[in-house]
PDB file of C-alpha atoms and ligand atoms in Angstrom:
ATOM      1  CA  UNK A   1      22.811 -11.592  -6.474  1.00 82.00           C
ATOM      2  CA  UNK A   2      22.301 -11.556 -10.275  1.00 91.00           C
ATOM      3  CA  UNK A   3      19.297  -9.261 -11.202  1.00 94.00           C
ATOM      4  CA  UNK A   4      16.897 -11.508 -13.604  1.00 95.00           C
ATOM      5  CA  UNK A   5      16.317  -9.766 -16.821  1.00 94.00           C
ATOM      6  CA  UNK A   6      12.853  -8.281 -17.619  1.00 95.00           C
ATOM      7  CA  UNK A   7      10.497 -10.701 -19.472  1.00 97.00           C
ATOM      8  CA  UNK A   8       7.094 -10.312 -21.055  1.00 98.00           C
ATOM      9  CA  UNK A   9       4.439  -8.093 -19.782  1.00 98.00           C
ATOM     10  CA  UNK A  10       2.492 -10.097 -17.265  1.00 98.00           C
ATOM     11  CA  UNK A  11      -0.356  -7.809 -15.781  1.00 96.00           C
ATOM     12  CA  UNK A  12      -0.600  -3.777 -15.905  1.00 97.00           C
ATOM     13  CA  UNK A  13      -2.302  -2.412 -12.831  1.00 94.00           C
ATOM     14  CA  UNK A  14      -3.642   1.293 -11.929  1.00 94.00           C
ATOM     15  CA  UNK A  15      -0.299   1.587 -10.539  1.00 97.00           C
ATOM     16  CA  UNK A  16       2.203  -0.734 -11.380  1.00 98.00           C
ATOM     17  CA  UNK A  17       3.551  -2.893 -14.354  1.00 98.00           C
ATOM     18  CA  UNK A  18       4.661  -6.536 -13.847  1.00 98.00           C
ATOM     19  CA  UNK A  19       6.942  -8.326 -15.963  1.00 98.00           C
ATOM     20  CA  UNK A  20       8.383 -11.873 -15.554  1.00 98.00           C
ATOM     21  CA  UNK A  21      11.652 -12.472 -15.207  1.00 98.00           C
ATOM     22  CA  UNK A  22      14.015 -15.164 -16.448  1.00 96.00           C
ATOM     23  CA  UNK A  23      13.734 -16.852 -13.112  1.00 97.00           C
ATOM     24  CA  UNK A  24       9.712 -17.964 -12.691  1.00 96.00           C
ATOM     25  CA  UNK A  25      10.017 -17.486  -8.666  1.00 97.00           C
ATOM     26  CA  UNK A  26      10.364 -13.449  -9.160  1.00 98.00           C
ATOM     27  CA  UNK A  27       8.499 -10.869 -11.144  1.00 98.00           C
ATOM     28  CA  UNK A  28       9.894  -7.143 -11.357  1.00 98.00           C
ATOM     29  CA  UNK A  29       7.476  -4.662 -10.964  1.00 98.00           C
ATOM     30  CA  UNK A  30       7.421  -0.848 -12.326  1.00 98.00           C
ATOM     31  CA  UNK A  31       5.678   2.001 -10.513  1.00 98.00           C
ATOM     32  CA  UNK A  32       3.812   4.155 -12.584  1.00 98.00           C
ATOM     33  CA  UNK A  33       3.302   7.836 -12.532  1.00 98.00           C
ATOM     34  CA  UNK A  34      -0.499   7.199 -13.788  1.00 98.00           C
ATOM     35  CA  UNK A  35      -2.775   8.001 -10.322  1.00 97.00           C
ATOM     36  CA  UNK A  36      -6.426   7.193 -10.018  1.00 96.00           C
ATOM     37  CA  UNK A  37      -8.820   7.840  -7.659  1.00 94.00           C
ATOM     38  CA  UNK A  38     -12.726   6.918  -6.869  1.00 89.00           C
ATOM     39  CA  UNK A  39     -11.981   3.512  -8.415  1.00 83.00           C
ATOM     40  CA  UNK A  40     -10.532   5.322 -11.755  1.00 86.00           C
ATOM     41  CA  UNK A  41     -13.337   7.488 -11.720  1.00 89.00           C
ATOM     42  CA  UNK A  42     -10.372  10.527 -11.579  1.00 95.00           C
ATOM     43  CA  UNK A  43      -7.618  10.092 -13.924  1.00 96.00           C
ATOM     44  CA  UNK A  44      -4.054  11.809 -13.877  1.00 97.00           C
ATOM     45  CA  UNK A  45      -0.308  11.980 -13.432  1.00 97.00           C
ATOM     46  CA  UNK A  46       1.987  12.937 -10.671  1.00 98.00           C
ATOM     47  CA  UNK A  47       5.189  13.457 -11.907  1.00 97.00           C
ATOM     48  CA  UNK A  48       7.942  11.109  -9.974  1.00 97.00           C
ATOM     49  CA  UNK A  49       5.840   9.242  -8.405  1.00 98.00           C
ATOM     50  CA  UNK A  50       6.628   6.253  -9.306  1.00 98.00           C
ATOM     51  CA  UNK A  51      10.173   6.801  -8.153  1.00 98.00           C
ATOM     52  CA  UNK A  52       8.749   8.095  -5.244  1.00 98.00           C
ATOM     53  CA  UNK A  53       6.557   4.842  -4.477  1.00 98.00           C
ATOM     54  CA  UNK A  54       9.357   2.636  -5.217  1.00 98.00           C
ATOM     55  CA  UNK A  55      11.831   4.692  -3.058  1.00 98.00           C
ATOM     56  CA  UNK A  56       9.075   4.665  -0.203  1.00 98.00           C
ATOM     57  CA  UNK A  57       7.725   1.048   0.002  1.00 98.00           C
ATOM     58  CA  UNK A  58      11.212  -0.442  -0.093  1.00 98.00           C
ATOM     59  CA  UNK A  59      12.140   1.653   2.839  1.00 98.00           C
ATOM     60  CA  UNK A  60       8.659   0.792   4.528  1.00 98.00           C
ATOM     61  CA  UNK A  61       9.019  -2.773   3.436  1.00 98.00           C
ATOM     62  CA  UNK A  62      12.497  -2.916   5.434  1.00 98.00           C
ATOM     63  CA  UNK A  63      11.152  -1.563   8.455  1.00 98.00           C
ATOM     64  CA  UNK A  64       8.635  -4.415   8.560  1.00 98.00           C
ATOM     65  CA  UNK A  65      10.367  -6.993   7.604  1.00 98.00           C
ATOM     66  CA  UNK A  66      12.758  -6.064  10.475  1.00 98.00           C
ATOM     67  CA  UNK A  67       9.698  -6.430  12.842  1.00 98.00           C
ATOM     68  CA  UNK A  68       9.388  -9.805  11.681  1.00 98.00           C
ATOM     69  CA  UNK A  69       7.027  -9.895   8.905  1.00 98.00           C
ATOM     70  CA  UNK A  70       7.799 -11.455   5.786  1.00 98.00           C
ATOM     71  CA  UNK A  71       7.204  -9.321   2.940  1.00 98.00           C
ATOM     72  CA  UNK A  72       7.646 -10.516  -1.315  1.00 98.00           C
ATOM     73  CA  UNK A  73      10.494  -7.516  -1.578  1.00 98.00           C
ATOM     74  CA  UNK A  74      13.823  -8.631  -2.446  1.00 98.00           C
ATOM     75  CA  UNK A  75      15.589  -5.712  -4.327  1.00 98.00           C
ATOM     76  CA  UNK A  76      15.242  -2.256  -5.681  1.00 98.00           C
ATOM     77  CA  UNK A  77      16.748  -2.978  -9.341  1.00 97.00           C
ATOM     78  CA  UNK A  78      16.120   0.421 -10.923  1.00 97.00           C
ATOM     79  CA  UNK A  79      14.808   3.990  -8.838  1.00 97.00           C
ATOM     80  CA  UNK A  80      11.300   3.229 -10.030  1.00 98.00           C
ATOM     81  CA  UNK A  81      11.525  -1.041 -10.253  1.00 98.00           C
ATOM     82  CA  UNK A  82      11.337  -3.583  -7.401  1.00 98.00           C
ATOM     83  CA  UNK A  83      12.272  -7.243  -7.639  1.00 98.00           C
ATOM     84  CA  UNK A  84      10.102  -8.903  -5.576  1.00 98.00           C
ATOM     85  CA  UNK A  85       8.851 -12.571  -5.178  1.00 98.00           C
ATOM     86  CA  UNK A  86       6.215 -14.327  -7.421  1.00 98.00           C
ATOM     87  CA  UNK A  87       2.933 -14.595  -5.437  1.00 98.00           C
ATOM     88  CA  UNK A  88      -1.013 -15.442  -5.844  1.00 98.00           C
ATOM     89  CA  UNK A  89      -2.523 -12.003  -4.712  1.00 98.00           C
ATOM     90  CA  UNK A  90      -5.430 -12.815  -2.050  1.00 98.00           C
ATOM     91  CA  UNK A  91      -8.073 -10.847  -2.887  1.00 98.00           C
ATOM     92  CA  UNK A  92      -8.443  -9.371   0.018  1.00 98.00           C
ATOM     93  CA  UNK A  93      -7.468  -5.489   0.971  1.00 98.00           C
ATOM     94  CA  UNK A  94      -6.675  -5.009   4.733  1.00 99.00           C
ATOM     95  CA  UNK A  95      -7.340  -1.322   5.618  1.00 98.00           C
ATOM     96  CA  UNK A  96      -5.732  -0.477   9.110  1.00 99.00           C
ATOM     97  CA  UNK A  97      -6.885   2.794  10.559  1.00 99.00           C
ATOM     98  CA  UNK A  98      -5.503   4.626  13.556  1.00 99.00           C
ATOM     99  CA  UNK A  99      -7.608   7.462  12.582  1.00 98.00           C
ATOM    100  CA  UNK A 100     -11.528   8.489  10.882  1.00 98.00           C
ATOM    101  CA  UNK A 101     -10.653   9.651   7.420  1.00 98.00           C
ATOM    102  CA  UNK A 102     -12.013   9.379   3.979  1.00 98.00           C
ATOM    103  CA  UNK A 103     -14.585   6.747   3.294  1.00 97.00           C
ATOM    104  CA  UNK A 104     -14.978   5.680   6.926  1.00 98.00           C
ATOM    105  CA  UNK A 105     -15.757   8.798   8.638  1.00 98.00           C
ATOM    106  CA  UNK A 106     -17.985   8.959   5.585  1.00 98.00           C
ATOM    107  CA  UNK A 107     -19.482   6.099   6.689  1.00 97.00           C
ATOM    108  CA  UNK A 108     -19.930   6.448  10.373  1.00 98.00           C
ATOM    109  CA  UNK A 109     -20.452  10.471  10.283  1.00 98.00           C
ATOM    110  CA  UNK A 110     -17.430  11.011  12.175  1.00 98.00           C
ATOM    111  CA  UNK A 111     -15.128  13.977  11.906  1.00 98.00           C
ATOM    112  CA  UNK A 112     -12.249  13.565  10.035  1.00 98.00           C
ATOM    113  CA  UNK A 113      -9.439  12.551  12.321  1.00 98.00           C
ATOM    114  CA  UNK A 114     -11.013  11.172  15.085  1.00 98.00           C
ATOM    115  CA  UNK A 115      -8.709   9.125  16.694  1.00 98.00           C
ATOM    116  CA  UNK A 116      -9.539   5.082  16.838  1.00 98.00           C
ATOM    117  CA  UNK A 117      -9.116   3.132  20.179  1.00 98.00           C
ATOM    118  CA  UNK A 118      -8.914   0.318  19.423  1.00 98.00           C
ATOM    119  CA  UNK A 119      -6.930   0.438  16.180  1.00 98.00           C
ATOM    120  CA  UNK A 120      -9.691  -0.785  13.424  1.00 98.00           C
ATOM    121  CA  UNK A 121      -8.579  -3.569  11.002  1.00 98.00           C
ATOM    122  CA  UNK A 122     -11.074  -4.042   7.520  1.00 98.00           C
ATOM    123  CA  UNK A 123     -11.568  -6.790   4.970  1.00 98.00           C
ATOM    124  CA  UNK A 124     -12.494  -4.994   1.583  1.00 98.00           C
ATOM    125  CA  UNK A 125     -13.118  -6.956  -1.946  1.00 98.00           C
ATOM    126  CA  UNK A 126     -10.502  -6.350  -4.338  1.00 98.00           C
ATOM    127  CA  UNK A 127     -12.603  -5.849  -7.416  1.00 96.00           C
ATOM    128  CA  UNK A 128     -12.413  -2.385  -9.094  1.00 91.00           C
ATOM    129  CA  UNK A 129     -15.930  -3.627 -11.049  1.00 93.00           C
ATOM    130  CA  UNK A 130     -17.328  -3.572  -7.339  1.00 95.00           C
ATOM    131  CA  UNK A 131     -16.011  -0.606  -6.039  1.00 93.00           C
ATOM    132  CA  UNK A 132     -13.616  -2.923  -3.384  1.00 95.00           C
ATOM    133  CA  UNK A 133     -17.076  -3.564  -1.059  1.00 97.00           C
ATOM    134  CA  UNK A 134     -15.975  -3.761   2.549  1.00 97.00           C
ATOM    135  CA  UNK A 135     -17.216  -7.163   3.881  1.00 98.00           C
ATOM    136  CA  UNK A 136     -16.526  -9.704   7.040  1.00 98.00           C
ATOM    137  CA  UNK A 137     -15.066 -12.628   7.825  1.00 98.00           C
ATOM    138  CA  UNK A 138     -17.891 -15.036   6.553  1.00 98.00           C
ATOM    139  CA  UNK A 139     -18.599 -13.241   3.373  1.00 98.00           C
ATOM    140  CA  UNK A 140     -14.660 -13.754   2.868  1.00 98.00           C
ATOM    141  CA  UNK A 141     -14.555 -17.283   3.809  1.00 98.00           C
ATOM    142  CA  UNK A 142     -18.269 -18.295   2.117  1.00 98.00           C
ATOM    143  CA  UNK A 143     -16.969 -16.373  -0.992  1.00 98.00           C
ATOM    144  CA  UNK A 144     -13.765 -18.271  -1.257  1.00 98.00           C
ATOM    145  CA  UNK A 145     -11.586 -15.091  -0.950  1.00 98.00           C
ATOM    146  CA  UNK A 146      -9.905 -16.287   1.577  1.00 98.00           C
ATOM    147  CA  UNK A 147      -9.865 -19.643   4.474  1.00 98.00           C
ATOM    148  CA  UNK A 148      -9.890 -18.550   8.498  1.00 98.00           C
ATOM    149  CA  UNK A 149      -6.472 -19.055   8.776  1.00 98.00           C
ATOM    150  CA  UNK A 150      -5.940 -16.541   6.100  1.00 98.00           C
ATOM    151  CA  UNK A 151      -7.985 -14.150   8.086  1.00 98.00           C
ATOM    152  CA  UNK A 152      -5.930 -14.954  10.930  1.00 98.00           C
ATOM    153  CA  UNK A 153      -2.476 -14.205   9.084  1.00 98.00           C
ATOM    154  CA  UNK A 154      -3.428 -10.740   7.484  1.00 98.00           C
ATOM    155  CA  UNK A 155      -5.186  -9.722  10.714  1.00 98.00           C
ATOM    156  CA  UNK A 156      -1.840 -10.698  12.520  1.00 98.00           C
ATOM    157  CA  UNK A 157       0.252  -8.919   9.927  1.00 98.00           C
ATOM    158  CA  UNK A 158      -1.721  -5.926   9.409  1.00 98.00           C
ATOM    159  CA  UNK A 159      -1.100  -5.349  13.184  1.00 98.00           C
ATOM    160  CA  UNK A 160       2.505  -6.188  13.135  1.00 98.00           C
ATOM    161  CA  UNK A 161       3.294  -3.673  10.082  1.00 99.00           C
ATOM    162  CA  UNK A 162       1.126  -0.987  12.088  1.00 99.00           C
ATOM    163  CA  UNK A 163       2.985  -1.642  15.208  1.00 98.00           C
ATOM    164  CA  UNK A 164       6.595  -1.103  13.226  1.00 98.00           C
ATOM    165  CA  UNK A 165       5.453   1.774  11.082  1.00 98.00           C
ATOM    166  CA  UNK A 166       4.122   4.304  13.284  1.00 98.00           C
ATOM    167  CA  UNK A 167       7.190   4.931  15.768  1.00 98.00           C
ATOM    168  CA  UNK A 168       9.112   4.720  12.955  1.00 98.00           C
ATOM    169  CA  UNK A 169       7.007   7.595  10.921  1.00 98.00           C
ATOM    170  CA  UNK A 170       6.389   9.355  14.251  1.00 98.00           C
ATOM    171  CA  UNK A 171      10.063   9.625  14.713  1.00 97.00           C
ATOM    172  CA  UNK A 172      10.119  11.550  11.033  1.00 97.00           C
ATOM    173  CA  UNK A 173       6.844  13.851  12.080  1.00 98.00           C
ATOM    174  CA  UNK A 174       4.393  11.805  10.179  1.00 98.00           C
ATOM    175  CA  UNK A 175       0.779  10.814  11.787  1.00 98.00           C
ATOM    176  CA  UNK A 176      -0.313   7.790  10.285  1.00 99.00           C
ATOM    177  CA  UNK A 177      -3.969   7.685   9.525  1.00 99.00           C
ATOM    178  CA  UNK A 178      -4.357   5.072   7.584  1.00 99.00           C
ATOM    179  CA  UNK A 179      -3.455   2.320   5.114  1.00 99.00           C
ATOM    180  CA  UNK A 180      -4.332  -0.452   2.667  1.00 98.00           C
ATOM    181  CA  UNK A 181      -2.532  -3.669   2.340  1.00 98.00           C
ATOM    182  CA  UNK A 182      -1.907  -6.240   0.326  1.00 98.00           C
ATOM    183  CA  UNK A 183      -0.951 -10.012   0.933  1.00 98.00           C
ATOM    184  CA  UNK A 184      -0.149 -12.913  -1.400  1.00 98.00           C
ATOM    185  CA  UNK A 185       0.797 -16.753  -1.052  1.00 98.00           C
ATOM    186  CA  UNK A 186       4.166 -18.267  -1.923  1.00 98.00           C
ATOM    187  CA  UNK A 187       4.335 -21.826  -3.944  1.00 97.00           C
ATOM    188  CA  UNK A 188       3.898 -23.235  -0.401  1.00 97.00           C
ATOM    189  CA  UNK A 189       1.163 -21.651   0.641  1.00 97.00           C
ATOM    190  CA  UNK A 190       3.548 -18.949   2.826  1.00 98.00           C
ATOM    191  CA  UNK A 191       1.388 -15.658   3.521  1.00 98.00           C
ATOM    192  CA  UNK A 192       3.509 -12.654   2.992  1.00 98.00           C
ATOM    193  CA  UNK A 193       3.464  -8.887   2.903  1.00 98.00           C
ATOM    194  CA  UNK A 194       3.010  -7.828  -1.466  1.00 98.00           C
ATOM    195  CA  UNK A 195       2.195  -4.728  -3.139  1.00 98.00           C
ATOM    196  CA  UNK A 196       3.554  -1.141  -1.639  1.00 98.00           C
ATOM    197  CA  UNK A 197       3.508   0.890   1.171  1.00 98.00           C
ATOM    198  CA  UNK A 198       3.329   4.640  -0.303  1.00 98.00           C
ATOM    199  CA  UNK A 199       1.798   7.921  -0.478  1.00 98.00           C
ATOM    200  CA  UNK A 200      -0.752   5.955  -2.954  1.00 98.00           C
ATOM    201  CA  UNK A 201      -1.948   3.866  -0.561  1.00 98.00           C
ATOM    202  CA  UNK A 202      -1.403   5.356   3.167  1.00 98.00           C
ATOM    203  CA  UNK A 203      -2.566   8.831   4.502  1.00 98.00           C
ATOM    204  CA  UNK A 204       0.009  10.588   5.956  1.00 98.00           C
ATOM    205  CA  UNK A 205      -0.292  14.003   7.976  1.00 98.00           C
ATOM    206  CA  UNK A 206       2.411  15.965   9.226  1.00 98.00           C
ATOM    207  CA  UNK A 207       2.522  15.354  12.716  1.00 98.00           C
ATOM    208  CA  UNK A 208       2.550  19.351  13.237  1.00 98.00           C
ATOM    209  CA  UNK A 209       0.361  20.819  11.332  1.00 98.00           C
ATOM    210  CA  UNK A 210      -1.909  17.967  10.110  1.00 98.00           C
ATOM    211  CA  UNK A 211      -0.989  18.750   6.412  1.00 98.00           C
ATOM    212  CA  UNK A 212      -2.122  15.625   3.866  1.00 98.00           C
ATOM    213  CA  UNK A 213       1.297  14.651   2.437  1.00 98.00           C
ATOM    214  CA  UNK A 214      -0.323  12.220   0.223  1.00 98.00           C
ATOM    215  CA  UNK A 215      -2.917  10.840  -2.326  1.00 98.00           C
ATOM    216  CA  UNK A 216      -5.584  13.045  -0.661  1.00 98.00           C
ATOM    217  CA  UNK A 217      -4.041  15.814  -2.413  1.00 98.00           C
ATOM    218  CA  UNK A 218      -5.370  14.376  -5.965  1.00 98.00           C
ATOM    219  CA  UNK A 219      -8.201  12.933  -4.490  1.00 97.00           C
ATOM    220  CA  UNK A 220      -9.411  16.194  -3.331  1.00 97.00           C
ATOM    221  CA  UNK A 221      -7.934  18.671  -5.690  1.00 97.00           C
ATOM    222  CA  UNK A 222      -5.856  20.147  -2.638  1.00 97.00           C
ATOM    223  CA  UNK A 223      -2.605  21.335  -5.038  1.00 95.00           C
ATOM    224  CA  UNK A 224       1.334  20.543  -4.736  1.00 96.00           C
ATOM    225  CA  UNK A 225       0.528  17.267  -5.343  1.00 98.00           C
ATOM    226  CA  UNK A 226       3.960  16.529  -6.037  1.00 98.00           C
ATOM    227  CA  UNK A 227       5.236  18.133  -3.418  1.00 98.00           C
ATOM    228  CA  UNK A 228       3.669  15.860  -1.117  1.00 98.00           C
ATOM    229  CA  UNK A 229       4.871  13.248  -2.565  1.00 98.00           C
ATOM    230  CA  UNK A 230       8.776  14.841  -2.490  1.00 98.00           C
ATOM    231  CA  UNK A 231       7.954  15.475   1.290  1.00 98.00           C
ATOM    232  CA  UNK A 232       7.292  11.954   2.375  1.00 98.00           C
ATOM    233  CA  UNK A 233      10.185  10.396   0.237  1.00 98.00           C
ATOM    234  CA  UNK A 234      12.294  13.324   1.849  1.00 98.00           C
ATOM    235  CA  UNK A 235      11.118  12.106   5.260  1.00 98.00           C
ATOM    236  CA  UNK A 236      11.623   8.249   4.781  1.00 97.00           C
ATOM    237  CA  UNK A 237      14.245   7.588   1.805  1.00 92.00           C
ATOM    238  CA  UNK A 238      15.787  10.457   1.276  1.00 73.00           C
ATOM    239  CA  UNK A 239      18.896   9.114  -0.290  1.00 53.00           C
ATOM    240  CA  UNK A 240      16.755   6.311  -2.662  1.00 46.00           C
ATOM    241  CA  UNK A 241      15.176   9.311  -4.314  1.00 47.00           C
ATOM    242  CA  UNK A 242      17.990  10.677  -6.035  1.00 44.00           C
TER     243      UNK A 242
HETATM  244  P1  LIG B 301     -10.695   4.870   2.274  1.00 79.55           P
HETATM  245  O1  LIG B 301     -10.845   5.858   3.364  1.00 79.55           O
HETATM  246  O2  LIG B 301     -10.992   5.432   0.916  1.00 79.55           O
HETATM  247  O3  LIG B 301     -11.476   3.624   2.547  1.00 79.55           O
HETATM  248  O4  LIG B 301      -9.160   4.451   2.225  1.00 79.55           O
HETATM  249  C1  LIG B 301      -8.502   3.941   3.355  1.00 79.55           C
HETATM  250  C2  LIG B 301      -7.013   3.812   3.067  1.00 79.55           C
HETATM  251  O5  LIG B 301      -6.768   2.831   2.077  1.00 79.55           O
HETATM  252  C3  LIG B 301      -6.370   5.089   2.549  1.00 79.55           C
HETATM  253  O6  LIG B 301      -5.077   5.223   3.118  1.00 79.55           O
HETATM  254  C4  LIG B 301      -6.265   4.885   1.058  1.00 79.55           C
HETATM  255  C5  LIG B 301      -6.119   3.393   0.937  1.00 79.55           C
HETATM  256  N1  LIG B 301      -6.769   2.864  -0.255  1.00 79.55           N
HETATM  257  C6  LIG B 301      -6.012   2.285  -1.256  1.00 79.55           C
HETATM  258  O7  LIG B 301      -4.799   2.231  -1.165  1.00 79.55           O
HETATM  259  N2  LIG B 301      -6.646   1.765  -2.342  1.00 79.55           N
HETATM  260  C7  LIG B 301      -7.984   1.793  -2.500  1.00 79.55           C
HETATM  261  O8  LIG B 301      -8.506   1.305  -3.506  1.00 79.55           O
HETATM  262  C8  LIG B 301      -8.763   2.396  -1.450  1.00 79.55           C
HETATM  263  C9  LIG B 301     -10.258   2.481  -1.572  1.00 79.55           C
HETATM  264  C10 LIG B 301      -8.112   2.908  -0.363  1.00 79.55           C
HETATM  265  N1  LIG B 302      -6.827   3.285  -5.830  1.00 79.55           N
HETATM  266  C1  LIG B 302      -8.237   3.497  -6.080  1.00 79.55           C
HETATM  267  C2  LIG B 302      -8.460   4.070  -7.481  1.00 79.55           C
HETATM  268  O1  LIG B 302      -7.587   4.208  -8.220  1.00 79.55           O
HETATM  269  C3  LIG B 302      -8.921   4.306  -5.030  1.00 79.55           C
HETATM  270  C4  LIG B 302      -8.189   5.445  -4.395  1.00 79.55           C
HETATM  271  O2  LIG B 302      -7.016   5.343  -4.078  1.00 79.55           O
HETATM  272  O3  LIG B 302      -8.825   6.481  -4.123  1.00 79.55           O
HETATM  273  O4  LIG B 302      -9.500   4.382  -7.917  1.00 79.55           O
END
């Protein structure tokens, strides 16, 4: 396919950069080195990450979409730039959790790692201002976040993207903990898979020794930060990264 050239800056995120492109269906999207933490509170840089990220979530994205799930990613145009499909973010973050960890165990008192039978699947605001508030289906709903059926999709998805990622990351000795996603609507109302799948947004242990390959090591001053990162894109794209 032709590759739409860049257009104006559209939105700039924590994260990512989108531009428009010359085609108004697809937006290309840039991945950052910036990382923040504690809603911004905690400010820095991870060199190659973005590369990383990129490298990652198109790999992850792949899996997924083989499992069925439709997902905005259409091409990897540059080692730190997606091409992805034009969507209305819903504003809803879907945090799947196999494991306790990091603001839930928090929340419930739990130790870190506990292992979650059933598999728990959150609704959390997407507002920065707010903190991202966790809240239910009703507040979601009454709020005008998102309709039932909405619900019903990124329930359904979230579960479908769990179920294809963790034999997949258990097959490269990664445990996964947890994970936020993002959905968005096509022109036609379509709900499909947005945003990234990465060390940004997923905890990752190694299977073996229960070492954080991912944002926890910013979060929590742990060090290597980097290195992390290089571990996971080893793992799951090695030959993207390069
Ligand atoms: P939490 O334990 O802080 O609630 O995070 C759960 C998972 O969601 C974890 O893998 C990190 C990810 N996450 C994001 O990607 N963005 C966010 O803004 C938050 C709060 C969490
Ligand atoms: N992404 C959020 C922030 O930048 C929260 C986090 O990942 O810890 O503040």
């Amino acid at each position: 396919m032709t590759i739409p050239d860049r257009g104006e800056l559209l939105y700039e995120g924590k994260g990512k950069r989108v531009y428009s492109t010359s085609d108004e269906t697809l937006v290309r999207v840039v991945f950052k080195d910036d990382a923040t933490a504690f809603n911004a509170q905690k400010r820095g840089t991870i060199q190659g990450k973005g590369v990383v990220n990129a490298a990652v979530t198109e790999r992850l994205m792949q899996v997924v979409a083989e499992a069925g799930v439709d997902t905005h990613f259409v091409a990897r145009v540059a080692p730190d730039e997606h091409l992805v499909k034009r969507v209305d973010i819903i504003p809803v973050e879907v945090i799947v959790r196999n494991r306790a960890s990091g603001s839930f165990a928090k929340r419930y008192g739990v130790e870190d790692g506990l292992e979650l039978e059933p598999t728990v699947i959150e609704w959390c605001y997407k507002s920065d201002a707010l903190g991202d508030p966790p809240m239910n289906d009703a507040t979601a709903v009454a709020l005008g976040f998102a309709t039932e059926e909405q619900l019903h999709d990124l329930f359904e998805g979230a579960a479908a993207v769990n179920d294809a990622l963790l034999p997949f990351l258990d097959e490269r000795g990664l445990d996964l903990v947890d994970f936020k996603l993002e959905f968005g609507t096509l022109p036609d109302g379509t709900v499909v898979l947005a945003d990234e799948i990465s060390p940004d947004t997923c905890r990752f242990w190694d299977a073996a020794s229960g070492e954080r390959l991912d944002k926890d090591r910013f979060r929590l001053d742990l060090g290597d930060v980097e290195a992390g990162y290089q571990e996971v894109a080893a793992r799951i794209a090695l030959e993207e990264t390069s």
